[in-house]
Amino acid sequence: MNLGELASSAKMMLGFGISVKDVMPNLKALGDVAMGDSGKFMSLSLAFSQAQAAGKLMGNDLLQMINAGFNPLETMAKTTGKSISQLKDEMSKGKISADMLKQALMDATSEIS
């Protein structure tokens, strides 16, 4: 990833209403998950930003994240003890909040670090 991609992703997050103080930790975590792949990084950034703006994780954002190599429901399953099926059902009911998604991202990257 280059500086332009990081700046573009930061601007996108700000445009979606993500707090300035949260941008850098989000960029770091998304970069860790993308493992240097700029295409995956940009896809993850967009899906994450959309979910944050919506206040919840929705199916399209989940699919975009999975296609970029990160399934937040897998991380949530590990930390909550719930099955992925249960979490998908909760997601379909709007019960997977943006904060839960952010926590899954942070949990996943704390395992990487």
PDB file of C-alpha atoms in Angstrom:
ATOM      1  CA  MET A   1       0.000   0.000   0.000  1.00  0.00           C
ATOM      2  CA  ASN A   2       1.197   3.464  -0.735  1.00  0.00           C
ATOM      3  CA  LEU A   3       0.624   6.809   0.911  1.00  0.00           C
ATOM      4  CA  GLY A   4      -1.980   7.795  -1.691  1.00  0.00           C
ATOM      5  CA  GLU A   5      -4.094   4.727  -0.915  1.00  0.00           C
ATOM      6  CA  LEU A   6      -3.861   5.394   2.812  1.00  0.00           C
ATOM      7  CA  ALA A   7      -4.849   9.026   2.306  1.00  0.00           C
ATOM      8  CA  SER A   8      -7.717   8.035   0.025  1.00  0.00           C
ATOM      9  CA  SER A   9      -8.989   5.514   2.554  1.00  0.00           C
ATOM     10  CA  ALA A  10      -8.691   8.062   5.380  1.00  0.00           C
ATOM     11  CA  LYS A  11     -10.673  10.628   3.383  1.00  0.00           C
ATOM     12  CA  MET A  12     -13.300   7.997   2.619  1.00  0.00           C
ATOM     13  CA  MET A  13     -13.668   7.118   6.306  1.00  0.00           C
ATOM     14  CA  LEU A  14     -14.034  10.759   7.229  1.00  0.00           C
ATOM     15  CA  GLY A  15     -16.599  11.165   4.462  1.00  0.00           C
ATOM     16  CA  PHE A  16     -18.614   8.317   5.956  1.00  0.00           C
ATOM     17  CA  GLY A  17     -18.597  10.101   9.314  1.00  0.00           C
ATOM     18  CA  ILE A  18     -15.925   8.093  11.107  1.00  0.00           C
ATOM     19  CA  SER A  19     -14.261  10.109  13.873  1.00  0.00           C
ATOM     20  CA  VAL A  20     -10.823  11.580  13.156  1.00  0.00           C
ATOM     21  CA  LYS A  21      -9.425   9.838  16.253  1.00  0.00           C
ATOM     22  CA  ASP A  22     -10.597   6.451  14.933  1.00  0.00           C
ATOM     23  CA  VAL A  23      -9.170   6.765  11.413  1.00  0.00           C
ATOM     24  CA  MET A  24      -5.559   5.799  12.158  1.00  0.00           C
ATOM     25  CA  PRO A  25      -6.348   2.725  14.294  1.00  0.00           C
ATOM     26  CA  ASN A  26      -8.853   1.601  11.647  1.00  0.00           C
ATOM     27  CA  LEU A  27      -6.309   2.085   8.840  1.00  0.00           C
ATOM     28  CA  LYS A  28      -3.694   0.096  10.755  1.00  0.00           C
ATOM     29  CA  ALA A  29      -6.081  -2.758  11.505  1.00  0.00           C
ATOM     30  CA  LEU A  30      -7.412  -2.895   7.940  1.00  0.00           C
ATOM     31  CA  GLY A  31      -3.858  -2.798   6.601  1.00  0.00           C
ATOM     32  CA  ASP A  32      -2.881  -5.687   8.862  1.00  0.00           C
ATOM     33  CA  VAL A  33      -5.842  -7.750   7.647  1.00  0.00           C
ATOM     34  CA  ALA A  34      -5.104  -6.899   3.991  1.00  0.00           C
ATOM     35  CA  MET A  35      -1.452  -7.919   4.491  1.00  0.00           C
ATOM     36  CA  GLY A  36      -0.167  -5.266   2.108  1.00  0.00           C
ATOM     37  CA  ASP A  37      -2.573  -6.037  -0.737  1.00  0.00           C
ATOM     38  CA  SER A  38      -3.824  -2.624  -1.847  1.00  0.00           C
ATOM     39  CA  GLY A  39      -6.912  -3.993  -3.621  1.00  0.00           C
ATOM     40  CA  LYS A  40      -8.002  -5.886  -0.524  1.00  0.00           C
ATOM     41  CA  PHE A  41      -7.204  -2.872   1.634  1.00  0.00           C
ATOM     42  CA  MET A  42      -9.416  -0.561  -0.420  1.00  0.00           C
ATOM     43  CA  SER A  43     -12.268  -3.109  -0.496  1.00  0.00           C
ATOM     44  CA  LEU A  44     -12.050  -3.652   3.247  1.00  0.00           C
ATOM     45  CA  SER A  45     -11.899   0.093   3.868  1.00  0.00           C
ATOM     46  CA  LEU A  46     -15.016   0.711   1.796  1.00  0.00           C
ATOM     47  CA  ALA A  47     -17.029  -2.127   3.355  1.00  0.00           C
ATOM     48  CA  PHE A  48     -15.930  -1.159   6.869  1.00  0.00           C
ATOM     49  CA  SER A  49     -16.784   2.507   6.267  1.00  0.00           C
ATOM     50  CA  GLN A  50     -20.200   1.634   4.850  1.00  0.00           C
ATOM     51  CA  ALA A  51     -20.987  -0.538   7.860  1.00  0.00           C
ATOM     52  CA  GLN A  52     -19.835   2.180  10.249  1.00  0.00           C
ATOM     53  CA  ALA A  53     -22.042   4.743   8.487  1.00  0.00           C
ATOM     54  CA  ALA A  54     -25.027   2.384   8.570  1.00  0.00           C
ATOM     55  CA  GLY A  55     -24.414   1.566  12.223  1.00  0.00           C
ATOM     56  CA  LYS A  56     -24.565  -2.162  11.555  1.00  0.00           C
ATOM     57  CA  LEU A  57     -23.064  -4.928   9.452  1.00  0.00           C
ATOM     58  CA  MET A  58     -25.172  -5.828   6.456  1.00  0.00           C
ATOM     59  CA  GLY A  59     -24.931  -8.712   4.011  1.00  0.00           C
ATOM     60  CA  ASN A  60     -23.328  -6.798   1.144  1.00  0.00           C
ATOM     61  CA  ASP A  61     -20.619  -5.396   3.416  1.00  0.00           C
ATOM     62  CA  LEU A  62     -19.990  -8.847   4.868  1.00  0.00           C
ATOM     63  CA  LEU A  63     -19.617 -10.351   1.377  1.00  0.00           C
ATOM     64  CA  GLN A  64     -17.248  -7.590   0.332  1.00  0.00           C
ATOM     65  CA  MET A  65     -15.116  -8.201   3.423  1.00  0.00           C
ATOM     66  CA  ILE A  66     -15.104 -11.964   2.894  1.00  0.00           C
ATOM     67  CA  ASN A  67     -14.076 -11.472  -0.746  1.00  0.00           C
ATOM     68  CA  ALA A  68     -11.195  -9.328   0.504  1.00  0.00           C
ATOM     69  CA  GLY A  69     -10.084 -12.072   2.892  1.00  0.00           C
ATOM     70  CA  PHE A  70     -11.667 -11.148   6.227  1.00  0.00           C
ATOM     71  CA  ASN A  71     -14.773 -12.711   7.721  1.00  0.00           C
ATOM     72  CA  PRO A  72     -15.639 -10.728  10.848  1.00  0.00           C
ATOM     73  CA  LEU A  73     -18.228 -13.340  11.820  1.00  0.00           C
ATOM     74  CA  GLU A  74     -15.444 -15.917  12.253  1.00  0.00           C
ATOM     75  CA  THR A  75     -13.706 -13.634  14.725  1.00  0.00           C
ATOM     76  CA  MET A  76     -16.990 -12.905  16.502  1.00  0.00           C
ATOM     77  CA  ALA A  77     -17.707 -16.640  16.705  1.00  0.00           C
ATOM     78  CA  LYS A  78     -14.365 -17.183  18.464  1.00  0.00           C
ATOM     79  CA  THR A  79     -14.938 -14.412  20.975  1.00  0.00           C
ATOM     80  CA  THR A  80     -18.636 -14.981  21.666  1.00  0.00           C
ATOM     81  CA  GLY A  81     -18.916 -18.756  21.413  1.00  0.00           C
ATOM     82  CA  LYS A  82     -21.813 -18.366  18.982  1.00  0.00           C
ATOM     83  CA  SER A  83     -21.855 -20.196  15.673  1.00  0.00           C
ATOM     84  CA  ILE A  84     -21.410 -18.355  12.400  1.00  0.00           C
ATOM     85  CA  SER A  85     -24.957 -19.424  11.562  1.00  0.00           C
ATOM     86  CA  GLN A  86     -26.277 -17.751  14.720  1.00  0.00           C
ATOM     87  CA  LEU A  87     -24.307 -14.613  13.941  1.00  0.00           C
ATOM     88  CA  LYS A  88     -25.612 -14.537  10.349  1.00  0.00           C
ATOM     89  CA  ASP A  89     -29.128 -14.784  11.721  1.00  0.00           C
ATOM     90  CA  GLU A  90     -28.421 -11.903  14.111  1.00  0.00           C
ATOM     91  CA  MET A  91     -26.931  -9.900  11.242  1.00  0.00           C
ATOM     92  CA  SER A  92     -30.069 -10.431   9.154  1.00  0.00           C
ATOM     93  CA  LYS A  93     -32.040  -8.948  12.063  1.00  0.00           C
ATOM     94  CA  GLY A  94     -29.721  -5.921  12.243  1.00  0.00           C
ATOM     95  CA  LYS A  95     -28.178  -7.010  15.537  1.00  0.00           C
ATOM     96  CA  ILE A  96     -24.494  -6.946  14.501  1.00  0.00           C
ATOM     97  CA  SER A  97     -23.604  -3.346  15.283  1.00  0.00           C
ATOM     98  CA  ALA A  98     -20.834  -1.277  13.753  1.00  0.00           C
ATOM     99  CA  ASP A  99     -19.118  -1.338  17.155  1.00  0.00           C
ATOM    100  CA  MET A 100     -19.211  -5.143  17.147  1.00  0.00           C
ATOM    101  CA  LEU A 101     -17.648  -5.123  13.662  1.00  0.00           C
ATOM    102  CA  LYS A 102     -14.926  -2.743  14.813  1.00  0.00           C
ATOM    103  CA  GLN A 103     -14.233  -4.938  17.844  1.00  0.00           C
ATOM    104  CA  ALA A 104     -13.964  -8.011  15.600  1.00  0.00           C
ATOM    105  CA  LEU A 105     -11.447  -6.171  13.422  1.00  0.00           C
ATOM    106  CA  MET A 106      -9.407  -5.150  16.463  1.00  0.00           C
ATOM    107  CA  ASP A 107      -9.599  -8.682  17.905  1.00  0.00           C
ATOM    108  CA  ALA A 108      -8.452 -10.188  14.606  1.00  0.00           C
ATOM    109  CA  THR A 109      -5.516  -7.829  14.296  1.00  0.00           C
ATOM    110  CA  SER A 110      -4.447  -8.302  17.901  1.00  0.00           C
ATOM    111  CA  GLU A 111      -4.004 -11.976  16.973  1.00  0.00           C
ATOM    112  CA  ILE A 112      -1.832 -10.922  13.994  1.00  0.00           C
ATOM    113  CA  SER A 113       0.366  -8.507  15.961  1.00  0.00           C
TER     114      SER A 113
END
